[in-house]
Tab-separated table of C-alpha atoms and ligand atoms in Angstrom:
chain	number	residue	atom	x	y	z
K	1	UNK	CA	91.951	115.083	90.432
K	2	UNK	CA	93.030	111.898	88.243
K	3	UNK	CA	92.538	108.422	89.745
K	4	UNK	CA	94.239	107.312	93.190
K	5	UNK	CA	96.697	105.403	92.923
K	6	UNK	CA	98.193	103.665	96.026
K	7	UNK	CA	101.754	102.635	95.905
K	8	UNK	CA	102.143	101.904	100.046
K	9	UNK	CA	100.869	98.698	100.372
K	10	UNK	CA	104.314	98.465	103.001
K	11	UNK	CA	102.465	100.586	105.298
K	12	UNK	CA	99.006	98.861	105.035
K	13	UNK	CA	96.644	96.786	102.307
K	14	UNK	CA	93.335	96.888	101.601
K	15	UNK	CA	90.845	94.160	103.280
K	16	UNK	CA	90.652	91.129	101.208
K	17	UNK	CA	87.118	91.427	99.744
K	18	UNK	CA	86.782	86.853	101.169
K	19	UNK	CA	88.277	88.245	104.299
K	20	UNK	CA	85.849	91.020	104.813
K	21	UNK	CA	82.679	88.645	104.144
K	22	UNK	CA	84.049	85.812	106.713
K	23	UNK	CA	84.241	88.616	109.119
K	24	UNK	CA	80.898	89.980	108.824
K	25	UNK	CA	78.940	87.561	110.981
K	26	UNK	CA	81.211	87.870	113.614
K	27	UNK	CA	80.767	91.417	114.463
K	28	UNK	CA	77.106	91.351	114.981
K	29	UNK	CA	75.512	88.217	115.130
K	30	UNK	CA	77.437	86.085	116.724
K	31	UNK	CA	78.670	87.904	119.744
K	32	UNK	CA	79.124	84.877	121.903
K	33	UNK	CA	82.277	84.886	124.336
K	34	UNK	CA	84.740	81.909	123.291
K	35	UNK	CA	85.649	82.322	127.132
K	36	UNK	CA	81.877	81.654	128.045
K	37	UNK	CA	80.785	77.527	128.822
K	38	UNK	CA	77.065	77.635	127.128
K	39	UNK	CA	76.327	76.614	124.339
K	40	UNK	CA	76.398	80.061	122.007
K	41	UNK	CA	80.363	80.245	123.001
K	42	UNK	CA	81.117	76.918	120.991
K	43	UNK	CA	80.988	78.751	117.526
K	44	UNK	CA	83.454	81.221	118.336
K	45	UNK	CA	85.101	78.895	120.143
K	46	UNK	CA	85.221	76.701	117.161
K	47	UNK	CA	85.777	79.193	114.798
K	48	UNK	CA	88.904	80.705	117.043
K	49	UNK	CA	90.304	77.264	116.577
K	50	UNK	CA	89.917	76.745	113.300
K	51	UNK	CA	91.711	80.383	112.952
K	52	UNK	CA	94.636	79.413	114.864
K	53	UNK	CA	95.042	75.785	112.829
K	54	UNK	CA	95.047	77.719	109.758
K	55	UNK	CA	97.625	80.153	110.699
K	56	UNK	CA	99.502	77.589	112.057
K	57	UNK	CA	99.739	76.098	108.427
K	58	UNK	CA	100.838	79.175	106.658
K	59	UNK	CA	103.859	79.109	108.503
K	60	UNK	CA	104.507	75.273	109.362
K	61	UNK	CA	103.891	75.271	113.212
K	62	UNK	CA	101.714	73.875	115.527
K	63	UNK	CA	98.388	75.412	116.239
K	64	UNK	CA	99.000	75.730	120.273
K	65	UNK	CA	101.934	77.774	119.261
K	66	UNK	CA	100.262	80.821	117.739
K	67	UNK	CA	99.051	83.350	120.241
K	68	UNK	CA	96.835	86.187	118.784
K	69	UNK	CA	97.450	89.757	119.662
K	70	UNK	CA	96.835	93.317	118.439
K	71	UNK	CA	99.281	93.285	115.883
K	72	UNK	CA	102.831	93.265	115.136
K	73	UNK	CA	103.477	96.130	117.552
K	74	UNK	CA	102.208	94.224	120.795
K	75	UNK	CA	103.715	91.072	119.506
K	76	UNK	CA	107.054	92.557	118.971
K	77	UNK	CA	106.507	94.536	122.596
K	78	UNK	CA	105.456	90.932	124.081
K	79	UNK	CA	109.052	88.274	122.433
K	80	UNK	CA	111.195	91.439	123.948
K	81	UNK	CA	109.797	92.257	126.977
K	82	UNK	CA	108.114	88.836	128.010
K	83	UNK	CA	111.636	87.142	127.298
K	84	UNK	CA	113.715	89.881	129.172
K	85	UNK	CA	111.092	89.415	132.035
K	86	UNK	CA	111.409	85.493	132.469
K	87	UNK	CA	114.935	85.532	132.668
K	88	UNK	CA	116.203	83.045	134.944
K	89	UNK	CA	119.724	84.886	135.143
K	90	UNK	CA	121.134	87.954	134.118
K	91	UNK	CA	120.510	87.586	130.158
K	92	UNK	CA	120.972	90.282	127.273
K	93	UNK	CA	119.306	91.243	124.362
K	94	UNK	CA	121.493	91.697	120.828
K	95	UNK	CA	119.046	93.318	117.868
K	96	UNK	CA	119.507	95.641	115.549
K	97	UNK	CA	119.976	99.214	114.429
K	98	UNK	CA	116.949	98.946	111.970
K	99	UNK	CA	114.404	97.456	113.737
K	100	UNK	CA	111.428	99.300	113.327
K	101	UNK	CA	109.942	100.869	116.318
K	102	UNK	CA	108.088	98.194	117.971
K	103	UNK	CA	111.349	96.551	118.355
K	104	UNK	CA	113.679	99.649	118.942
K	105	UNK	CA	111.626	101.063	121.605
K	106	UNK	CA	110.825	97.926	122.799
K	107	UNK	CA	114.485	97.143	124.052
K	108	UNK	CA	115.202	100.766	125.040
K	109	UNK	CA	112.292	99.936	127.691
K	110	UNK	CA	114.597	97.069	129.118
K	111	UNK	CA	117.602	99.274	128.947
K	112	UNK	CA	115.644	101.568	131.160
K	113	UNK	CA	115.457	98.243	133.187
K	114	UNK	CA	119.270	97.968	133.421
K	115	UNK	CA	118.450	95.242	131.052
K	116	UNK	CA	121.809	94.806	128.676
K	117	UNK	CA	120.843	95.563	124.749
K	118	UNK	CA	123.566	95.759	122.120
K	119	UNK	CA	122.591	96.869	118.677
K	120	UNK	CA	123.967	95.718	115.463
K	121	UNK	CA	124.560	97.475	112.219
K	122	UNK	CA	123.574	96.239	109.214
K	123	UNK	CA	126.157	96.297	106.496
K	124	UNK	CA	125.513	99.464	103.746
K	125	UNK	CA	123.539	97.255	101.618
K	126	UNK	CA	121.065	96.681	104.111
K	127	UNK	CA	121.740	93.219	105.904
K	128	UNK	CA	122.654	91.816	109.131
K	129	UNK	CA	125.835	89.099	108.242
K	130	UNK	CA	126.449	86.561	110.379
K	131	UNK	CA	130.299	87.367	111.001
K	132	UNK	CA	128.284	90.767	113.192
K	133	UNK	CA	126.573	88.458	115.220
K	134	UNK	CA	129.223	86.241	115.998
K	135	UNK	CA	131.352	88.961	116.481
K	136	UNK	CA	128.501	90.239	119.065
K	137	UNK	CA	127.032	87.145	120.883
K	138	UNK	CA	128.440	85.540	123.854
K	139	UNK	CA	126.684	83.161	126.328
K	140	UNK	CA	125.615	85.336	128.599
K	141	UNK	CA	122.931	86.197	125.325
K	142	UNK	CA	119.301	85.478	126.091
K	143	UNK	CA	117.665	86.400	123.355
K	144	UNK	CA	118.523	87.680	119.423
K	145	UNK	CA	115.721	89.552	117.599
K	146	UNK	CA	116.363	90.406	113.975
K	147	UNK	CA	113.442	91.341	111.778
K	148	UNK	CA	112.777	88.837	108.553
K	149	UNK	CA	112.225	92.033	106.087
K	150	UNK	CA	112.797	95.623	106.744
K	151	UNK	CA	109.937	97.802	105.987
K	152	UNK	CA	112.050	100.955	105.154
K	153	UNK	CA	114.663	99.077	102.339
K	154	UNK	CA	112.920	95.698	101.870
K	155	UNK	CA	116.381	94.180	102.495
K	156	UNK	CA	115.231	90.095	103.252
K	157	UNK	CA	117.727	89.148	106.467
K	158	UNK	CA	119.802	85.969	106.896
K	159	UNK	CA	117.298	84.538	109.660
K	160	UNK	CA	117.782	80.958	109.163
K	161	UNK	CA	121.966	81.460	109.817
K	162	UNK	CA	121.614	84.133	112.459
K	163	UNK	CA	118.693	82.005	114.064
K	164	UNK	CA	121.533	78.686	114.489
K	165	UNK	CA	124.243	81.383	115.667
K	166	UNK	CA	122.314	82.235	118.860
K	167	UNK	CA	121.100	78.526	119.424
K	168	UNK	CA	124.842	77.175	119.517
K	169	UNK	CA	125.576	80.081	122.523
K	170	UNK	CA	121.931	78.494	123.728
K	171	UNK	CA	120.205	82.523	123.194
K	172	UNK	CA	116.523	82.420	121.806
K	173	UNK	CA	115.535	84.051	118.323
K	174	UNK	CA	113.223	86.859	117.909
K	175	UNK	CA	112.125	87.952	114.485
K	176	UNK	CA	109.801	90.570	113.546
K	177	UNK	CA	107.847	88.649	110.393
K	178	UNK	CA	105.382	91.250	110.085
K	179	UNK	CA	106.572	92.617	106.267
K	180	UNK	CA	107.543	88.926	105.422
K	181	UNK	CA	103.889	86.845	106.696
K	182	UNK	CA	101.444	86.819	103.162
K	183	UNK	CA	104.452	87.943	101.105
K	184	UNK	CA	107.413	85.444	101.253
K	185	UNK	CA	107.430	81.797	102.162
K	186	UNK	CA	107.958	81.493	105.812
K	187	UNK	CA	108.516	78.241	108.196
K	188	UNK	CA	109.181	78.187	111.501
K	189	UNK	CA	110.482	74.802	111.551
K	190	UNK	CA	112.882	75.253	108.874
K	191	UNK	CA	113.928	78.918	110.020
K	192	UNK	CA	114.515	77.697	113.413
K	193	UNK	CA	113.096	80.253	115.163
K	194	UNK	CA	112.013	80.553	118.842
K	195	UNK	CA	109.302	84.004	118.389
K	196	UNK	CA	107.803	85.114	115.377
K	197	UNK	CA	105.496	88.836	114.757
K	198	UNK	CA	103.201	88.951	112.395
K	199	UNK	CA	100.449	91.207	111.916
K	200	UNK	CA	97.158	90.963	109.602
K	201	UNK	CA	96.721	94.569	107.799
K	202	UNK	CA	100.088	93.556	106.188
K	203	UNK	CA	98.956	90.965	104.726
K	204	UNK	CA	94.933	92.081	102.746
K	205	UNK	CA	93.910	91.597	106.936
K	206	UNK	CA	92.096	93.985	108.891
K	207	UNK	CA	93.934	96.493	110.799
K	208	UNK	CA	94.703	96.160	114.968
K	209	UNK	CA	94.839	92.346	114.938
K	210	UNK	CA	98.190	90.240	114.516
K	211	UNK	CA	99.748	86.909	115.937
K	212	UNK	CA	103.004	86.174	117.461
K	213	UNK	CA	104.251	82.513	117.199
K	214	UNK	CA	105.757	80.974	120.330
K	215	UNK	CA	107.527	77.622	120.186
K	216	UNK	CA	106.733	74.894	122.440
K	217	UNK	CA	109.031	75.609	125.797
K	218	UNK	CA	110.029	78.529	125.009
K	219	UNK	CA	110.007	80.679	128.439
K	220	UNK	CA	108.248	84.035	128.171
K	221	UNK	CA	106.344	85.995	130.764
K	222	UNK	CA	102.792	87.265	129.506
K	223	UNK	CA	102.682	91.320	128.643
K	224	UNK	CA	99.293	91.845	128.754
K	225	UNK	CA	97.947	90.531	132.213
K	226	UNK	CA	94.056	89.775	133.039
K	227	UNK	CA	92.074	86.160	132.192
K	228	UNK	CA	93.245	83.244	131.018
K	229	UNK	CA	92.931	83.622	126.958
K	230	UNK	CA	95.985	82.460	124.820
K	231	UNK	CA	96.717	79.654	127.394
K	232	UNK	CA	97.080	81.662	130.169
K	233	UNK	CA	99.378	83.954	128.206
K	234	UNK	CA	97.390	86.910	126.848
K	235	UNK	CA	94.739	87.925	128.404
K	236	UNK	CA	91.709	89.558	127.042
K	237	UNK	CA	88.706	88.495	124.732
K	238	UNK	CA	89.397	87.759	121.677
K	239	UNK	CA	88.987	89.792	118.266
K	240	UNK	CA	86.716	87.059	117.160
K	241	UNK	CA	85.798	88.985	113.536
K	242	UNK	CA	89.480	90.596	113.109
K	243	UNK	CA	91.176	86.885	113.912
K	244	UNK	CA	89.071	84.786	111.213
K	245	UNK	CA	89.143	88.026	108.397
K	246	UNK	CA	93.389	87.521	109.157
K	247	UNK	CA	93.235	83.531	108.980
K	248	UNK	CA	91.445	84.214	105.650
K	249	UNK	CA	93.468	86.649	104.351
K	250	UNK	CA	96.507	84.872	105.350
K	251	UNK	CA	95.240	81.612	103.394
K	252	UNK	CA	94.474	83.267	100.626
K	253	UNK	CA	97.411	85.154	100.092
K	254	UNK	CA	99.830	81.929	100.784
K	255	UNK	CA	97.630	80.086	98.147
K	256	UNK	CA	98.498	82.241	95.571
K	257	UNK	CA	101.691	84.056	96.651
K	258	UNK	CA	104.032	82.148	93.822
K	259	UNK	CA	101.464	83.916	91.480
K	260	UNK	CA	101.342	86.981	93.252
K	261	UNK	CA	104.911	87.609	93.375
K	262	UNK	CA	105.349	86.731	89.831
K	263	UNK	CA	103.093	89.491	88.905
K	264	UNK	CA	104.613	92.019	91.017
K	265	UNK	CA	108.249	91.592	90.040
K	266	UNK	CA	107.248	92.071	86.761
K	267	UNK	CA	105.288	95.618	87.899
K	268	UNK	CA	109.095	96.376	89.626
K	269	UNK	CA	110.771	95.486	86.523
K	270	UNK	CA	108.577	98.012	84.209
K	271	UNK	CA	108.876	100.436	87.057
K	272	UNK	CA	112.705	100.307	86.637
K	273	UNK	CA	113.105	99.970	82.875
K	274	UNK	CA	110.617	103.125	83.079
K	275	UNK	CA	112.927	105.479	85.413
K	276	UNK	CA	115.600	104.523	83.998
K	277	UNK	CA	114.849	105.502	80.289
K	278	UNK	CA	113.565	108.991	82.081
K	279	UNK	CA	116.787	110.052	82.628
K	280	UNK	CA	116.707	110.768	86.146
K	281	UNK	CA	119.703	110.103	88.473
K	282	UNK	CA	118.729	107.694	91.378
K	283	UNK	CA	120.252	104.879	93.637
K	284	UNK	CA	118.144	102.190	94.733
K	285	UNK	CA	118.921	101.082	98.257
K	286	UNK	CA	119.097	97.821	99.760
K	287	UNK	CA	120.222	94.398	97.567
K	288	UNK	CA	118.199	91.077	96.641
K	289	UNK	CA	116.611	88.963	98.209
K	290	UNK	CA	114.204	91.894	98.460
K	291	UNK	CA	110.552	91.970	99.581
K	292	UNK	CA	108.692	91.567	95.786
K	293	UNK	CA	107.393	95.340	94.995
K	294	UNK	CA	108.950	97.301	97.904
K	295	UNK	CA	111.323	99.886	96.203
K	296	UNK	CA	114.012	102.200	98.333
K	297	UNK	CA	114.890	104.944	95.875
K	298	UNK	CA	117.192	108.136	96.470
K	299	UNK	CA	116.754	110.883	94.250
K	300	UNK	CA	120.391	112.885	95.121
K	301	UNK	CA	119.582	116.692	96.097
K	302	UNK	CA	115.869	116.089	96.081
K	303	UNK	CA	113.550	116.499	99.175
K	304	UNK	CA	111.513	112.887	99.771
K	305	UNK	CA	108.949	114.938	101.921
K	306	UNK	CA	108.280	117.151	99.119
K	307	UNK	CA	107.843	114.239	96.370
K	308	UNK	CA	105.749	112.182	98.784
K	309	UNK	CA	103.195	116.193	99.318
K	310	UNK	CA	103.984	116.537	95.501
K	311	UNK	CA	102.677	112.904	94.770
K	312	UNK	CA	100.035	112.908	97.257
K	313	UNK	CA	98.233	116.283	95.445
K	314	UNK	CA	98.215	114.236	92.504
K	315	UNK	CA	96.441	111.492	93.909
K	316	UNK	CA	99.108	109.434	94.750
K	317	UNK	CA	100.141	107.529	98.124
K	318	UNK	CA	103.857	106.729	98.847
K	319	UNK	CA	105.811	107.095	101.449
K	320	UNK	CA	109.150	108.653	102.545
K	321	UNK	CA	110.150	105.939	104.907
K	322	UNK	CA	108.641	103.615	107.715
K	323	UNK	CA	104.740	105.115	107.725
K	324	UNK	CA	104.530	104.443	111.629
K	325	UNK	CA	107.209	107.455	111.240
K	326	UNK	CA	105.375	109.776	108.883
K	327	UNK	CA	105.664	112.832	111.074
K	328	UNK	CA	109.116	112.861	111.515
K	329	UNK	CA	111.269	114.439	108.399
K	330	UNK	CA	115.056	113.734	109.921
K	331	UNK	CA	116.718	110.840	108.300
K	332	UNK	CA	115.153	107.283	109.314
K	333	UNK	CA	116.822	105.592	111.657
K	334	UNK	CA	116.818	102.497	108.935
K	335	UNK	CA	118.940	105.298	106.483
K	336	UNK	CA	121.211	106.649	109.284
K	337	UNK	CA	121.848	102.534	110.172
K	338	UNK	CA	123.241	101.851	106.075
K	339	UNK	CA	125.013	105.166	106.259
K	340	UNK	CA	123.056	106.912	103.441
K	341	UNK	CA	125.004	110.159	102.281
K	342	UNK	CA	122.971	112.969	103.718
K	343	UNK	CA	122.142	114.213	99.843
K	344	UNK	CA	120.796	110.519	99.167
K	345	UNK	CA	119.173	110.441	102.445
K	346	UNK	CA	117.333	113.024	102.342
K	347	UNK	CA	115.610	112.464	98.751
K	348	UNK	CA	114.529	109.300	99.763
K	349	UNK	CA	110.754	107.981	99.111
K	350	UNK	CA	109.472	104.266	99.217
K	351	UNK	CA	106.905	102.939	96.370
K	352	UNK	CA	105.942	99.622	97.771
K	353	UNK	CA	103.659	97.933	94.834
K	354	UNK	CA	101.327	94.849	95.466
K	355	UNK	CA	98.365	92.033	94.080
K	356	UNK	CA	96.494	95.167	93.243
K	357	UNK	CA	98.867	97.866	91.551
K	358	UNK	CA	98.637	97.865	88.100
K	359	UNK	CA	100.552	98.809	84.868
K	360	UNK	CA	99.001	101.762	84.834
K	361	UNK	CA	100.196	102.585	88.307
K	362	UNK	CA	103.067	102.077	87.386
K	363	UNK	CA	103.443	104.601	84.422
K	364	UNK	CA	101.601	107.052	86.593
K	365	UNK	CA	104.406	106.865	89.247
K	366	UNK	CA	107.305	107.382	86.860
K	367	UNK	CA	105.410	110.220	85.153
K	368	UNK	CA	104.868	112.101	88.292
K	369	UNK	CA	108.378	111.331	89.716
K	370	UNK	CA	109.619	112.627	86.431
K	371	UNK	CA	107.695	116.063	86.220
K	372	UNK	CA	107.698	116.338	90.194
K	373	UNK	CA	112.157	115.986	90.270
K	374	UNK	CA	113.022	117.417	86.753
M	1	PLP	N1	107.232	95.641	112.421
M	1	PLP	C1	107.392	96.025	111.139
M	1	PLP	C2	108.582	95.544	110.384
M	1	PLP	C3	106.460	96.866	110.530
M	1	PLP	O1	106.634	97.250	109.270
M	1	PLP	C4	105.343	97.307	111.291
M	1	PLP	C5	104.356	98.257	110.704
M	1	PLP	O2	104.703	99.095	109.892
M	1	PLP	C6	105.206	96.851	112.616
M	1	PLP	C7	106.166	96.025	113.144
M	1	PLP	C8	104.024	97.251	113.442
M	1	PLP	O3	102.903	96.488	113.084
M	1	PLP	P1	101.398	96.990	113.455
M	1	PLP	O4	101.102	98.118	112.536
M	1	PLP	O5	100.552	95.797	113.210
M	1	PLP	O6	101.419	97.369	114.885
């Protein structure tokens, strides 16, 4: 088998090599409980700290405003159902139709609550407009959650103008950060936002460890119950080991993400030129601002299952749509929400390239697209 090649960096990276090291004394040696009052708590206690300062820099809040969790799916489960939970009157939730799971399921939980969702569409390029929400809010809103990036089309959202729609009819904002955090510039202060998801294996972080990002006063009930971690807001000890390798990776990749993304538009841009002199017929979903690297591409008649099983003998990861979805071969729900033709639908596949793809990658994937479709 020739060399693997991994083009899904949308569904997870690899650990950050600094990341990995900071970890390592974490998960063995110093076991200490932060929770704990002697004295071999106050490292991890420290170190937690330091953690959550750092964090709080990547994204321009303060550090008593980031609350770690298991990832972006908790987080996401947490600004939904923690906000629908401390409603002081009857509120409802607007979102929309391609929010990945952790937000979808999420508010069909409430619904089950007699909790009032309403669920936007995106326009057929792949973006929430601000005319939909105002044509959808009204003041009896509580919250809006729209995600920063979609995962399936790498479509970037208008956050910052949906964000002061639902503040003027006095709702919170949600957004699901979680393909955005590492890879764009993000700010709380200047987005606006109220909740922010954001999860570490996204970003060169180890996997099952995340943050969500609560500002000061915002009212939210806890969704994981127990002891008094995350001020009284999410309970259970801490990840010590997963939280500092995702402060480090987060760091790391904001130092260098003008650098980073630089190099991988410039990947996308051979990867085009390259299909595009092989003669095959394809659309290429969503429009700019896209995530840097993450490609949507329809291949008309073709079967995306069958180049992602195609690809994969050849040593080759990519993936057909969200990869929390991989067993499922109808149409996303993300393709059904832009109202793909069936044809394109169906023969869609997502290469999502990042810091570590290469040019050879790159001419790899177009080769095997081209034998695999021709
Ligand atoms: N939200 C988005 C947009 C995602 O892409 C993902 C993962 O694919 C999640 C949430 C879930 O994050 P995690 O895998 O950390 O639970």
């Amino acid at each position: 088998m020739s060399r693997f090649i991994y083009a899904d960096n949308a569904a997870t990276t690899q650990l950050d090599k600094d990341a990995f090291e900071a970890m390592l004394p974490w998960l063995r040696d110093e076991y200490g409980n932060a929770s704990q009052p002697y004295t071999f708590a106050r490292k991890p206690k420290k170190v937690l700290a330091d953690a959550r300062e750092l964090i709080a820099q990547c994204i321009g809040a303060h550090p008593e405003e980031i609350y770690f969790t298991s990832g972006g799916t908790e987080s996401d489960n947490w600004a939904i159902k923690g906000t629908a939970l401390a409603r002081s009157h009857e509120g409802a939730l607007i979102t929309s139709a391609f929010e990945h799971h952790a937000v979808m399921h999420s508010a069909e939980a409430i619904e089950m609550l007699l909790y009032p969702v309403a669920y936007m569409w995106p326009d057929k390029n792949g973006v929430i407009q601000p005319e939909t929400l105002e044509n959808y809010i009204s003041d009896e809103t509580q919250m809006v959650s729209v995600m920063m990036a979609n995962n399936e089309l790498g479509t970037i959202q208008p956050v910052k103008a949906l964000c002061q729609i639902a503040h003027v009819h006095g709702a919170l904002f949600h957004t699901d950060a979680v393909q955005a955090v590492g890879h764009i510039a993000v700010n709380v202060e200047d987005l606006g936002v109220d909740m922010l998801s954001a999860s570490a294996h996204k970003f060169n972080g180890p996997r099952g460890v995340g943050f969500l990002y609560i500002r000061k006063g915002t009212r939210i009930n806890p969704y994981v119950n127990g002891g008094s971690q995350e001020h009284g807001l999410r309970a259970g000890t801490e990840n010590t080991a997963g939280i500092i390798g995702m402060a480090v990776a987060l760091k790391k990749n904001c130092d260098v993400m003008e650098a980073t993304t630089e190099y991988v538009l410039g990947l996308t841009k051979r990867f085009i030129n390259a299909l595009d002199a092989s003669g095959l017929q394809y659309v290429q979903n969503g429009v700019e601002p896209l995530l840097p690297g993450l490609l949507s591409l329809s291949f008309a008649g073709a079967d995306g299952e069958a180049i992602l099983h195609r690809m994969d003998l050849m040593g080759i990861a990519i993936s057909t749509g969200s990869a929390c979805d991989r067993v499922n071969t109808k149409i996303s729900h993300v393709l059904q929400a832009i109202r793909l033709d069936e044809s394109l639908a169906k023969g869609t596949i997502r290469i999502s390239l990042g810091k570590d793809s290469t040019n050879e990658d790159v001419d790899a994937l177009v080769s095997a697209l081209k034998k695999i479709i021709k």
